[in-house]
Coordinates of C-alpha atoms in Angstrom, one line a residue:
M1 CA -7.7 -9.9 -15.2
H2 CA -9.7 -11.5 -13.0
D3 CA -7.9 -14.0 -11.9
A4 CA -10.3 -16.6 -12.5
S5 CA -12.9 -14.6 -14.2
T6 CA -14.1 -17.5 -16.2
G7 CA -14.6 -21.1 -15.7
S8 CA -16.8 -23.9 -14.3
S9 CA -17.7 -27.6 -14.1
A10 CA -17.7 -31.3 -12.6
R11 CA -16.6 -35.0 -11.7
P12 CA -17.5 -38.6 -10.7
G13 CA -18.5 -40.6 -7.7
N14 CA -21.7 -40.6 -5.8
T15 CA -22.9 -37.2 -4.9
A16 CA -23.1 -36.8 -1.1
P17 CA -26.5 -35.6 0.2
S18 CA -26.6 -31.9 1.0
Q19 CA -25.5 -30.9 4.4
G20 CA -28.2 -28.7 6.0
T21 CA -26.9 -25.4 7.1
G22 CA -28.8 -25.1 10.2
G23 CA -29.2 -28.7 11.2
A24 CA -25.9 -30.2 10.3
A25 CA -23.6 -30.7 13.2
R26 CA -20.4 -28.7 13.0
P27 CA -17.3 -30.9 13.4
S28 CA -16.0 -30.0 16.8
R29 CA -12.8 -28.2 17.3
R30 CA -11.6 -31.3 19.2
R31 CA -12.3 -33.5 16.2
V32 CA -10.5 -31.2 13.9
L33 CA -7.5 -31.1 16.2
A34 CA -7.5 -34.9 16.7
A35 CA -7.7 -35.5 13.0
T36 CA -4.6 -33.5 12.4
A37 CA -2.6 -34.7 15.3
G38 CA -2.2 -31.2 16.8
L39 CA -0.6 -29.8 13.7
T40 CA -1.5 -26.2 14.2
A41 CA 0.4 -25.8 17.4
A42 CA 3.5 -27.2 15.8
L43 CA 3.1 -25.6 12.4
A44 CA 1.3 -22.3 12.5
V45 CA 3.7 -19.4 12.3
P46 CA 2.1 -16.2 13.4
G47 CA 2.9 -12.9 11.7
A48 CA 4.1 -12.0 8.3
G49 CA 7.4 -12.4 6.4
T50 CA 8.0 -16.0 7.7
A51 CA 10.3 -17.9 5.4
H52 CA 8.8 -21.0 3.9
A53 CA 12.0 -22.9 4.7
A54 CA 11.3 -22.4 8.4
A55 CA 7.6 -23.1 8.3
G56 CA 7.6 -26.1 10.6
R57 CA 9.6 -28.3 8.4
H58 CA 10.3 -30.6 11.3
D59 CA 6.6 -31.4 11.4
D60 CA 6.4 -32.3 7.7
R61 CA 6.3 -35.9 9.0
R62 CA 2.8 -35.3 10.3
L63 CA 1.6 -33.7 7.1
R64 CA 3.1 -36.5 5.1
S65 CA 1.2 -38.9 7.4
L66 CA -2.1 -37.2 6.5
I67 CA -1.2 -37.4 2.8
S68 CA -0.3 -41.1 3.0
G69 CA -3.8 -41.8 4.3
M70 CA -5.5 -40.0 1.4
T71 CA -7.0 -41.9 -1.5
L72 CA -5.7 -40.9 -5.0
E73 CA -9.1 -39.3 -5.8
E74 CA -8.8 -37.1 -2.6
K75 CA -5.3 -36.1 -3.6
V76 CA -6.4 -35.0 -7.1
G77 CA -9.2 -33.0 -5.5
Q78 CA -6.8 -31.1 -3.2
L79 CA -5.1 -29.6 -6.2
F80 CA -8.2 -27.8 -7.5
V81 CA -9.7 -24.4 -6.5
M82 CA -13.2 -24.2 -8.0
R83 CA -16.0 -21.7 -8.2
V84 CA -19.6 -22.6 -7.3
Y85 CA -22.8 -20.6 -7.5
G86 CA -24.8 -19.6 -4.5
H87 CA -24.9 -17.6 -1.3
S88 CA -25.2 -20.8 0.9
A89 CA -23.2 -24.0 1.0
T90 CA -26.3 -26.1 1.3
A91 CA -29.4 -24.0 0.4
P92 CA -28.6 -21.7 -2.6
D93 CA -31.4 -20.2 -4.7
Q94 CA -32.9 -22.4 -7.3
A95 CA -31.3 -20.5 -10.2
D96 CA -27.9 -21.1 -8.6
I97 CA -28.7 -24.8 -8.1
D98 CA -29.6 -25.0 -11.8
A99 CA -26.3 -23.2 -12.8
N100 CA -24.3 -25.6 -10.6
L101 CA -26.0 -28.7 -12.1
G102 CA -25.4 -27.4 -15.6
E103 CA -21.8 -26.4 -15.2
I104 CA -20.5 -28.6 -12.4
G105 CA -22.9 -31.5 -12.0
V106 CA -23.6 -30.8 -8.4
R107 CA -26.4 -28.8 -6.7
T108 CA -24.4 -27.0 -4.0
A109 CA -21.0 -26.1 -2.6
A110 CA -21.3 -28.8 0.0
E111 CA -22.0 -31.4 -2.8
L112 CA -19.0 -30.0 -4.8
V113 CA -16.7 -30.5 -1.8
A114 CA -18.1 -34.0 -1.1
K115 CA -17.9 -35.1 -4.7
Y116 CA -14.5 -33.8 -5.7
R117 CA -12.8 -33.1 -2.3
V118 CA -11.5 -29.8 -3.7
G119 CA -8.8 -28.1 -1.7
G120 CA -10.1 -24.6 -2.5
I121 CA -13.1 -22.6 -3.4
I122 CA -13.1 -19.1 -5.1
Y123 CA -15.7 -16.5 -4.4
F124 CA -17.2 -14.2 -7.1
T125 CA -19.9 -11.5 -6.9
W126 CA -21.4 -12.8 -10.2
A127 CA -21.6 -16.3 -8.7
H128 CA -23.7 -14.8 -5.9
N129 CA -21.2 -15.8 -3.2
T130 CA -20.8 -12.3 -1.7
R131 CA -24.1 -10.7 -0.7
D132 CA -23.0 -9.3 2.7
P133 CA -20.4 -10.0 5.3
R134 CA -22.5 -12.2 7.6
Q135 CA -23.7 -14.2 4.7
I136 CA -20.2 -14.7 3.4
A137 CA -19.1 -15.9 6.8
D138 CA -22.0 -18.4 6.9
L139 CA -21.1 -19.6 3.4
S140 CA -17.4 -20.0 4.4
N141 CA -18.5 -22.0 7.5
G142 CA -20.8 -24.2 5.5
I143 CA -18.0 -25.0 3.1
Q144 CA -15.6 -25.8 5.9
R145 CA -18.2 -27.9 7.7
A146 CA -18.9 -29.9 4.5
S147 CA -15.2 -30.6 3.9
L148 CA -14.4 -31.5 7.5
A149 CA -17.4 -33.9 7.7
Q150 CA -15.9 -36.1 5.0
P151 CA -13.7 -39.1 5.7
R152 CA -10.2 -37.7 6.3
G153 CA -11.7 -34.2 5.9
L154 CA -9.4 -31.2 5.5
P155 CA -10.1 -27.5 5.9
V156 CA -10.5 -25.5 2.6
L157 CA -8.6 -22.6 1.3
V158 CA -11.4 -20.0 0.6
A159 CA -10.1 -17.5 -1.9
T160 CA -11.2 -14.4 -3.8
D161 CA -9.8 -11.5 -5.9
Q162 CA -9.9 -8.6 -3.4
E163 CA -7.3 -6.3 -5.0
H164 CA -9.2 -3.1 -4.2
G165 CA -9.7 -0.4 -6.8
I166 CA -11.2 -1.8 -10.0
V167 CA -11.0 -5.5 -9.0
C168 CA -13.0 -6.5 -5.9
R169 CA -15.4 -9.3 -5.1
I170 CA -16.6 -8.1 -1.7
G171 CA -18.2 -4.7 -1.6
A172 CA -19.7 -2.4 0.9
P173 CA -20.2 -2.5 3.8
A174 CA -16.8 -4.1 3.8
T175 CA -13.9 -1.5 3.7
L176 CA -12.8 -0.7 0.2
F177 CA -9.4 0.9 -0.4
P178 CA -7.9 2.7 -3.4
G179 CA -6.4 0.3 -5.9
A180 CA -2.7 -0.4 -6.5
M181 CA -1.9 2.4 -8.9
A182 CA -3.5 4.9 -6.6
V183 CA -1.4 3.5 -3.7
G184 CA 1.5 3.8 -6.1
A185 CA 0.7 7.5 -6.5
S186 CA 1.0 7.9 -2.7
G187 CA 4.2 5.9 -2.7
S188 CA 3.5 5.1 1.0
V189 CA 4.8 1.7 2.2
S190 CA 2.8 2.3 5.4
D191 CA -0.4 2.8 3.4
A192 CA 0.2 -0.4 1.4
R193 CA 0.7 -2.3 4.6
T194 CA -2.4 -0.8 6.2
L195 CA -4.4 -1.8 3.2
G196 CA -3.2 -5.4 3.5
R197 CA -3.7 -5.5 7.3
I198 CA -7.2 -4.1 7.3
S199 CA -8.4 -5.9 4.2
G200 CA -6.9 -9.1 5.5
A201 CA -8.5 -8.8 8.9
E202 CA -11.9 -8.3 7.3
L203 CA -11.5 -11.1 4.8
R204 CA -10.4 -13.5 7.6
A205 CA -13.4 -12.4 9.7
M206 CA -15.7 -13.5 6.8
G207 CA -13.9 -16.9 6.5
V208 CA -11.8 -15.9 3.4
N209 CA -8.2 -17.1 4.0
Q210 CA -6.5 -16.6 0.6
D211 CA -6.5 -13.4 -1.4
Y212 CA -5.3 -13.2 -5.0
S213 CA -3.5 -9.9 -4.3
P214 CA -1.2 -8.0 -4.7
D215 CA -0.6 -7.5 -8.4
A216 CA 3.2 -7.5 -8.7
D217 CA 3.3 -6.6 -12.4
V218 CA 5.3 -3.6 -13.5
N219 CA 3.0 -1.7 -15.9
V220 CA 5.2 -0.2 -18.5
N221 CA 2.7 -0.4 -21.4
P222 CA 0.0 2.3 -21.4
A223 CA -2.0 0.2 -23.9
N224 CA -2.1 -2.8 -21.4
P225 CA -5.8 -3.7 -21.4
V226 CA -5.8 -6.0 -18.4
I227 CA -3.3 -4.8 -15.9
G228 CA -3.1 -1.0 -16.0
V229 CA -4.2 0.6 -12.7
R230 CA -4.1 -2.9 -11.1
S231 CA -0.3 -2.4 -11.0
F232 CA 1.5 -0.1 -8.5
G233 CA 3.3 1.5 -11.3
A234 CA 6.2 1.5 -13.8
D235 CA 9.2 1.7 -11.4
P236 CA 10.2 -1.8 -10.4
D237 CA 11.8 -0.8 -7.2
A238 CA 8.8 1.2 -6.1
V239 CA 6.4 -1.6 -7.1
A240 CA 8.6 -4.0 -5.1
R241 CA 8.4 -2.0 -1.9
L242 CA 4.7 -1.7 -2.1
V243 CA 4.1 -5.4 -3.0
A244 CA 6.3 -6.5 0.0
A245 CA 4.4 -4.1 2.3
E246 CA 1.0 -5.3 1.2
V247 CA 2.1 -9.0 1.6
R248 CA 3.2 -8.4 5.2
G249 CA -0.1 -6.6 5.9
Y250 CA -2.2 -9.5 4.6
Q251 CA -0.2 -12.3 6.1
G252 CA 0.0 -10.5 9.4
S253 CA -3.8 -10.8 9.4
R254 CA -3.6 -14.6 8.7
V255 CA -4.7 -14.3 5.1
A256 CA -2.4 -15.8 2.4
A257 CA -1.3 -13.1 -0.1
T258 CA -0.8 -14.0 -3.7
A259 CA 1.7 -12.2 -5.9
K260 CA 0.7 -12.2 -9.6
H261 CA 1.1 -12.7 -12.5
F262 CA 4.5 -14.5 -12.7
P263 CA 6.8 -13.9 -14.6
G264 CA 5.2 -10.5 -15.3
H265 CA 2.2 -9.3 -17.2
G266 CA 2.9 -5.6 -17.2
D267 CA 4.0 -5.1 -20.9
T268 CA 1.2 -6.7 -22.9
A269 CA -1.3 -5.2 -25.3
V270 CA -3.4 -8.3 -25.3
D271 CA -5.8 -9.5 -22.5
S272 CA -5.0 -13.1 -21.6
H273 CA -8.6 -13.7 -20.9
Y274 CA -9.3 -13.4 -24.6
G275 CA -5.9 -13.9 -26.3
F276 CA -2.4 -15.2 -25.9
P277 CA 0.0 -12.3 -25.0
V278 CA 3.7 -12.4 -25.9
I279 CA 6.3 -10.6 -23.8
T280 CA 9.3 -9.6 -25.8
H281 CA 11.6 -8.6 -23.0
S282 CA 15.1 -9.9 -23.0
R283 CA 16.3 -12.0 -20.1
E284 CA 18.4 -9.0 -18.9
L285 CA 15.4 -6.7 -19.0
W286 CA 13.2 -9.3 -17.1
E287 CA 15.8 -9.4 -14.3
K288 CA 15.8 -5.6 -14.0
L289 CA 12.1 -5.0 -14.5
D290 CA 9.6 -7.9 -14.1
A291 CA 11.5 -10.0 -11.6
V292 CA 12.1 -7.3 -9.0
P293 CA 8.7 -7.3 -7.3
F294 CA 8.5 -11.1 -7.3
R295 CA 11.9 -11.3 -5.6
A296 CA 10.6 -8.8 -3.0
A297 CA 7.5 -10.8 -2.4
I298 CA 9.5 -13.9 -1.8
R299 CA 11.8 -12.1 0.6
A300 CA 8.6 -10.9 2.4
G301 CA 7.5 -14.6 2.9
I302 CA 4.7 -14.6 0.2
D303 CA 2.4 -17.6 0.7
S304 CA 1.4 -18.1 -2.9
I305 CA 2.3 -16.9 -6.4
M306 CA 0.0 -16.9 -9.4
T307 CA 1.3 -17.7 -12.9
A308 CA 0.5 -15.8 -16.1
H309 CA -1.0 -17.2 -19.3
I310 CA 1.7 -15.4 -21.4
Q311 CA 4.4 -16.4 -23.8
F312 CA 7.8 -15.2 -22.7
P313 CA 10.3 -16.4 -25.3
A314 CA 13.4 -15.1 -23.5
L315 CA 12.6 -17.4 -20.6
D316 CA 11.2 -20.3 -22.5
D317 CA 11.2 -20.5 -26.3
S318 CA 8.9 -23.5 -26.6
G319 CA 5.8 -21.3 -27.3
D320 CA 4.1 -22.6 -24.1
P321 CA 2.4 -20.2 -21.7
A322 CA 4.3 -19.5 -18.5
T323 CA 1.6 -21.5 -16.6
L324 CA 2.6 -24.6 -18.4
S325 CA 6.4 -23.9 -18.6
H326 CA 8.7 -26.1 -16.6
P327 CA 11.7 -23.8 -17.3
I328 CA 9.7 -20.8 -15.9
V329 CA 7.9 -22.4 -13.0
T330 CA 10.4 -25.0 -11.8
G331 CA 13.6 -23.7 -13.4
I332 CA 13.3 -19.9 -12.6
L333 CA 10.6 -19.5 -9.9
R334 CA 11.5 -22.4 -7.8
G335 CA 15.2 -22.9 -8.8
E336 CA 16.6 -19.5 -9.4
L337 CA 14.4 -17.4 -7.1
G338 CA 14.3 -20.2 -4.5
Y339 CA 10.6 -20.1 -4.0
D340 CA 9.1 -23.2 -2.3
G341 CA 5.6 -21.9 -1.5
V342 CA 2.3 -22.6 -3.2
V343 CA 2.2 -21.8 -7.0
I344 CA -1.3 -21.4 -8.4
T345 CA -2.4 -21.0 -12.0
D346 CA -4.5 -18.1 -13.2
S347 CA -7.9 -19.2 -14.2
L348 CA -7.7 -22.2 -16.5
G349 CA -10.8 -20.9 -18.3
M350 CA -8.8 -18.0 -19.8
E351 CA -8.0 -18.1 -23.5
G352 CA -4.3 -17.5 -22.9
V353 CA -3.8 -21.0 -21.5
R354 CA -6.3 -22.8 -23.8
T355 CA -4.8 -21.6 -27.1
K356 CA -2.2 -24.3 -27.6
Y357 CA -3.6 -27.3 -25.7
G358 CA -7.0 -28.9 -24.9
D359 CA -8.7 -28.5 -21.5
D360 CA -7.7 -32.1 -20.7
R361 CA -4.0 -31.4 -21.2
V362 CA -3.7 -28.1 -19.5
P363 CA -4.0 -29.2 -15.9
V364 CA -1.6 -32.1 -16.4
L365 CA 0.9 -29.9 -18.1
A366 CA 0.6 -27.3 -15.3
L367 CA 1.4 -29.9 -12.7
K368 CA 4.3 -31.2 -14.8
A369 CA 5.6 -27.6 -15.0
G370 CA 5.6 -27.4 -11.2
V371 CA 2.3 -25.7 -10.3
D372 CA 0.4 -26.7 -7.1
Q373 CA -3.1 -25.3 -7.3
L374 CA -5.3 -25.5 -10.5
L375 CA -7.7 -22.6 -10.5
N376 CA -11.2 -22.7 -12.0
P377 CA -10.9 -25.0 -15.0
P378 CA -13.6 -24.6 -17.7
S379 CA -14.8 -28.2 -16.9
L380 CA -13.9 -29.6 -13.6
D381 CA -15.0 -33.0 -14.8
V382 CA -12.6 -33.0 -17.7
A383 CA -9.7 -31.5 -15.6
W384 CA -10.2 -33.8 -12.6
N385 CA -10.3 -36.9 -14.7
A386 CA -7.4 -35.9 -16.8
V387 CA -5.1 -35.6 -13.7
L388 CA -6.4 -38.9 -12.4
K389 CA -5.8 -40.6 -15.7
A390 CA -2.3 -39.1 -15.9
V391 CA -1.4 -40.6 -12.6
C392 CA -3.0 -44.0 -13.4
E393 CA -1.1 -44.1 -16.7
G394 CA 2.2 -43.0 -15.3
E395 CA 2.5 -39.6 -16.9
L396 CA 2.3 -38.1 -13.5
T397 CA 3.5 -39.9 -10.4
E398 CA 1.6 -39.9 -7.1
A399 CA 4.7 -38.6 -5.5
R400 CA 4.5 -35.5 -7.7
L401 CA 1.0 -34.9 -6.5
D402 CA 2.2 -35.4 -2.9
E403 CA 4.8 -32.6 -3.4
S404 CA 2.1 -30.1 -4.2
I405 CA -0.3 -31.3 -1.5
L406 CA 2.4 -31.0 1.1
R407 CA 2.9 -27.3 0.1
I408 CA -0.9 -26.8 0.2
L409 CA -1.2 -28.4 3.6
R410 CA 1.8 -26.4 4.9
L411 CA -0.1 -23.3 3.9
K412 CA -3.3 -24.4 5.6
A413 CA -1.4 -25.1 8.7
R414 CA 0.4 -21.8 8.7
L415 CA -3.0 -20.1 8.4
G416 CA -4.2 -21.9 11.4
L417 CA -7.0 -23.6 9.5
F418 CA -6.5 -27.0 11.2
D419 CA -7.2 -25.3 14.5
G420 CA -9.7 -22.6 13.7
P421 CA -11.3 -22.8 10.2
Y422 CA -14.6 -21.1 11.2
A423 CA -15.7 -17.5 11.1
T424 CA -18.0 -16.0 13.8
A425 CA -20.8 -13.5 13.8
A426 CA -19.1 -11.6 16.5
G427 CA -15.9 -11.5 14.5
V428 CA -17.8 -10.1 11.5
A429 CA -19.5 -7.4 13.6
R430 CA -16.3 -6.5 15.4
T431 CA -14.1 -6.3 12.2
V432 CA -15.9 -5.7 8.9
G433 CA -16.5 -2.1 7.8
T434 CA -15.8 -0.5 11.1
P435 CA -15.7 3.3 11.4
A436 CA -12.0 3.0 12.1
H437 CA -11.3 0.9 9.0
L438 CA -13.4 3.2 6.8
A439 CA -11.7 6.3 8.1
A440 CA -8.3 4.6 7.4
A441 CA -9.3 4.0 3.8
D442 CA -10.4 7.6 3.4
R443 CA -7.0 8.8 4.7
V444 CA -5.2 6.5 2.3
A445 CA -7.3 7.8 -0.6
E446 CA -6.5 11.4 0.3
R447 CA -2.8 10.7 -0.4
T448 CA -3.5 9.3 -3.9
T449 CA -5.3 11.9 -6.0
T450 CA -2.9 13.4 -8.5
L451 CA -3.2 16.9 -9.9
L452 CA -1.8 17.0 -13.5
V453 CA -3.1 20.3 -14.9
N454 CA -4.2 23.4 -13.0
E455 CA -4.2 26.5 -15.3
N456 CA -4.6 29.8 -13.6
R457 CA -5.1 28.0 -10.3
L458 CA -8.6 27.0 -11.1
L459 CA -8.4 24.4 -8.4
P460 CA -9.5 24.3 -5.7
L461 CA -12.9 25.5 -6.7
S462 CA -14.4 28.3 -4.7
R463 CA -17.9 27.9 -3.3
R464 CA -18.4 31.6 -3.7
S465 CA -17.6 31.8 -7.4
H466 CA -18.3 28.2 -8.5
R467 CA -21.2 27.1 -6.3
R468 CA -23.3 25.6 -9.0
L469 CA -21.6 22.5 -10.5
L470 CA -22.6 20.2 -13.3
V471 CA -21.1 16.7 -12.9
V472 CA -21.1 14.8 -16.2
G473 CA -19.2 11.9 -17.8
A474 CA -18.6 8.2 -17.7
D475 CA -20.4 5.9 -15.3
P476 CA -18.8 2.5 -15.7
A477 CA -20.4 -0.2 -13.7
S478 CA -19.2 -0.4 -10.1
P479 CA -16.3 -2.8 -9.9
S480 CA -16.8 -3.6 -6.3
G481 CA -20.4 -3.3 -5.1
T482 CA -19.9 0.3 -4.0
T483 CA -22.7 2.8 -4.2
G484 CA -21.9 4.3 -7.6
P485 CA -22.4 5.6 -10.2
P486 CA -19.3 7.8 -10.0
T487 CA -21.0 10.9 -11.4
G488 CA -23.6 10.6 -8.7
V489 CA -21.1 9.9 -5.9
L490 CA -19.0 12.8 -7.1
A491 CA -22.0 15.2 -7.2
A492 CA -23.2 14.0 -3.7
A493 CA -19.7 14.5 -2.2
L494 CA -19.3 18.0 -3.7
T495 CA -22.8 18.9 -2.4
A496 CA -21.9 17.7 1.0
L497 CA -18.8 20.0 0.8
G498 CA -20.9 23.1 0.2
F499 CA -21.5 23.2 -3.5
T500 CA -24.8 22.6 -5.3
A501 CA -23.9 19.8 -7.7
T502 CA -26.1 18.1 -10.3
A503 CA -25.2 14.8 -11.9
L504 CA -25.8 14.0 -15.5
S505 CA -24.4 10.7 -16.8
T506 CA -23.2 10.7 -20.3
G507 CA -21.5 7.3 -20.4
T508 CA -18.2 6.0 -21.7
A509 CA -19.4 6.5 -25.3
P510 CA -21.8 9.6 -25.2
S511 CA -24.2 9.9 -28.0
A512 CA -24.6 13.2 -29.9
A513 CA -27.8 13.8 -28.0
S514 CA -26.1 13.2 -24.7
V515 CA -23.4 15.7 -25.6
E516 CA -26.0 18.3 -26.5
R517 CA -27.8 17.8 -23.2
A518 CA -24.6 18.2 -21.3
V519 CA -23.7 21.4 -23.2
A520 CA -27.1 22.8 -22.6
A521 CA -27.0 22.0 -18.9
A522 CA -23.6 23.6 -18.6
A523 CA -25.2 27.0 -19.3
D524 CA -26.8 26.9 -15.8
A525 CA -23.6 25.9 -14.0
D526 CA -20.6 27.9 -12.7
A527 CA -18.2 25.1 -13.5
V528 CA -18.3 21.6 -15.0
V529 CA -16.7 18.5 -13.5
V530 CA -16.4 15.7 -16.1
A531 CA -15.4 12.1 -15.2
T532 CA -13.4 10.5 -18.0
Y533 CA -12.7 6.8 -18.6
N534 CA -10.0 5.7 -21.1
V535 CA -10.3 8.6 -23.5
T536 CA -9.0 8.0 -27.0
A537 CA -8.3 10.3 -29.9
G538 CA -11.4 11.2 -31.8
S539 CA -13.7 9.4 -29.3
A540 CA -17.1 10.7 -28.2
Q541 CA -15.7 11.3 -24.7
Q542 CA -13.1 13.6 -26.2
T543 CA -15.8 15.4 -28.2
L544 CA -17.8 15.9 -25.0
V545 CA -15.0 17.5 -23.1
E546 CA -14.1 19.7 -26.1
R547 CA -17.7 20.9 -26.4
L548 CA -17.9 21.6 -22.7
T549 CA -14.7 23.5 -22.7
A550 CA -15.9 25.6 -25.7
T551 CA -18.9 26.8 -23.6
G552 CA -16.5 29.0 -21.6
R553 CA -17.4 27.4 -18.4
P554 CA -14.4 26.2 -16.3
V555 CA -14.0 22.5 -16.8
V556 CA -12.3 20.0 -14.3
A557 CA -11.6 16.6 -15.7
V558 CA -11.3 13.6 -13.3
A559 CA -9.7 10.5 -15.0
V560 CA -11.5 7.7 -13.1
R561 CA -9.3 4.9 -14.5
N562 CA -6.1 5.4 -16.4
P563 CA -4.1 8.7 -15.9
Y564 CA -3.2 8.6 -19.6
D565 CA -6.5 10.4 -20.3
V566 CA -4.8 13.8 -19.7
A567 CA -2.9 13.4 -23.0
Q568 CA -6.1 13.5 -24.9
L569 CA -7.5 16.6 -23.1
P570 CA -5.2 19.4 -24.2
G571 CA -7.6 22.2 -23.7
V572 CA -8.9 21.4 -20.3
P573 CA -7.8 23.8 -17.6
A574 CA -7.7 21.3 -14.7
V575 CA -7.2 17.5 -14.7
L576 CA -7.0 15.1 -11.8
A577 CA -6.1 11.4 -11.8
A578 CA -8.2 9.3 -9.4
Y579 CA -7.0 5.8 -10.7
S580 CA -10.4 4.2 -10.1
W581 CA -14.1 5.0 -10.0
T582 CA -14.8 3.3 -6.6
D583 CA -16.5 5.5 -4.0
V584 CA -13.5 5.9 -1.8
E585 CA -11.3 7.4 -4.6
V586 CA -14.1 9.5 -6.1
R587 CA -14.9 11.0 -2.8
A588 CA -11.2 11.8 -2.2
A589 CA -11.1 13.5 -5.6
A590 CA -14.1 15.6 -4.5
R591 CA -12.3 16.7 -1.4
V592 CA -9.3 17.8 -3.5
I593 CA -11.5 19.7 -5.9
A594 CA -13.1 21.5 -3.0
G595 CA -9.8 22.3 -1.3
R596 CA -10.7 20.3 1.7
V597 CA -7.4 18.4 1.2
G598 CA -4.5 19.2 -1.1
P599 CA -3.5 16.9 -4.0
R600 CA -0.6 14.7 -2.8
G601 CA -0.3 12.0 -5.4
K602 CA 2.6 11.7 -7.8
L603 CA 2.4 9.8 -11.1
P604 CA 3.6 6.2 -10.6
V605 CA 3.7 5.8 -14.4
P606 CA 4.8 8.1 -17.2
V607 CA 2.1 9.6 -19.4
P608 CA 3.1 9.6 -23.1
R609 CA 2.3 12.4 -25.5
A610 CA -0.7 11.7 -27.7
D611 CA 1.1 12.7 -30.8
D612 CA 4.4 11.0 -30.0
P613 CA 4.0 8.0 -27.6
A614 CA 7.7 7.6 -27.3
T615 CA 8.0 11.0 -25.6
P616 CA 6.6 11.5 -22.1
L617 CA 4.2 14.3 -21.5
Y618 CA 4.5 13.9 -17.8
P619 CA 7.2 11.7 -16.1
V620 CA 7.0 9.4 -13.2
G621 CA 6.9 11.5 -10.0
Y622 CA 5.0 14.4 -11.6
G623 CA 2.1 16.0 -9.6
L624 CA 1.1 19.5 -8.7
T625 CA 0.1 20.7 -5.3
Y626 CA -1.7 23.6 -3.7

């Protein structure tokens, strides 16, 4: 969803002067260590899969001592993870200063940290946080510097949604991997762990220490508009294995992984950004389906779990979203599943959590439910003051806040942030987007492409009989700052493989004129490759493919998002599922088309028939080879 794709805003107190990026003195390592009484040495637990119960509990006394020295306002701030505009913590562009003033009441990230003492910051591409790796590292350092310069300053959890596939905030030159459903098509636990290990290492090098990934939802609804290919698949056991592997990869690289969206968002037809989904699963079905990957994540030592803004009547019949449900967060997640790590809300700016209560009530109710981190409220001023008021009036106790802050500080200690919160230029150069990492991503991608139809062995295409290729179809906006557009990337990759390929974008809703241009261009091609994106019955995309097929030219369809497209393309002689339109997956599909590698992916979800959705056209595990 995004997880935190909306939100903004501000709170009281005197705004601290901006900390100059170049001139401000960085708090020394000695000062950080002294301020935290050597916590890291005692608390940090290297590697992945460490049980929370063993995470230095004997040193909670030192963490509690830190908490006891905090003001109430500082405690409230620690609970929030907020977005902020700008590429720099102290010197953003004027447009970003204006956006911050309008939405948060501060000019910069440094002022946000000083004014609210927030415990976390979330990065977005659209907030101009993620221009390039070195800049991201500098921004992260500026945020840490601003926080540690405050009285009783603490390191910050710097987070982002780097799921890979269709949800990424940091693009090239960082390494980008196939998304979850593509990895699900490979079924490789090793690949999932490699993704987490490499992505985690690169994020940490840029100063990002919490990733809102992996998606632990079991996608059993082909109409799901918000999860879909962000899920590893429809088999709960397969999803569980891959979730656990990715968790271990990330956390072995000292980045907190986040399993989402508890208690499970895989069977909705409503996007919780814009509506309030209801899950109708029975408690028994939830245990067998939705709960399985979350249990696996907990066994793997998951650092944080994100809640879903969904109604789940079998788990709580109050009508409240899971994010605000004490029976779900405290009763089930903490009580029955035994999880005592950090629980974070999905974005509090999403409609699913705002439908029933006002923005002043939502953060208070989330804390009462048992949540620890409050992500991206629509108005930070409203949310911050609401929590402060709830404590002052006795609705929330300060002891309740202390419970969540203790979990947050335990996480910061485990990540080594009390000892080493800063990124380095050398670390960026040594780690981010290295040839070895990029090659690993390509190898993973080659195991994901799934061949669903191959009549008369059309694929692989021969350079002798099908040298001239026309590449047409959908060009959705790049989800991750990759080169794009997919038709151009596909044509370039095929040309590099010895074909002569020409790209002609026709869009996700091609006009009649676009269809005619594509049909005319097909006359000069030996074969046509068409990128499809969520094809529906009677849609313009379906018409385009039908018209191209009617030319008599061989047509190869590449579904660049959901594999369900194949059900709407009955006359196409060859169909591949790529699961995303990012460069790494599109290039892998090109290598399969050219026969440079064989198709190895197997469907991780069933594809239903177009005329009878209750009947599978292709089952889980289906996939052709050559």
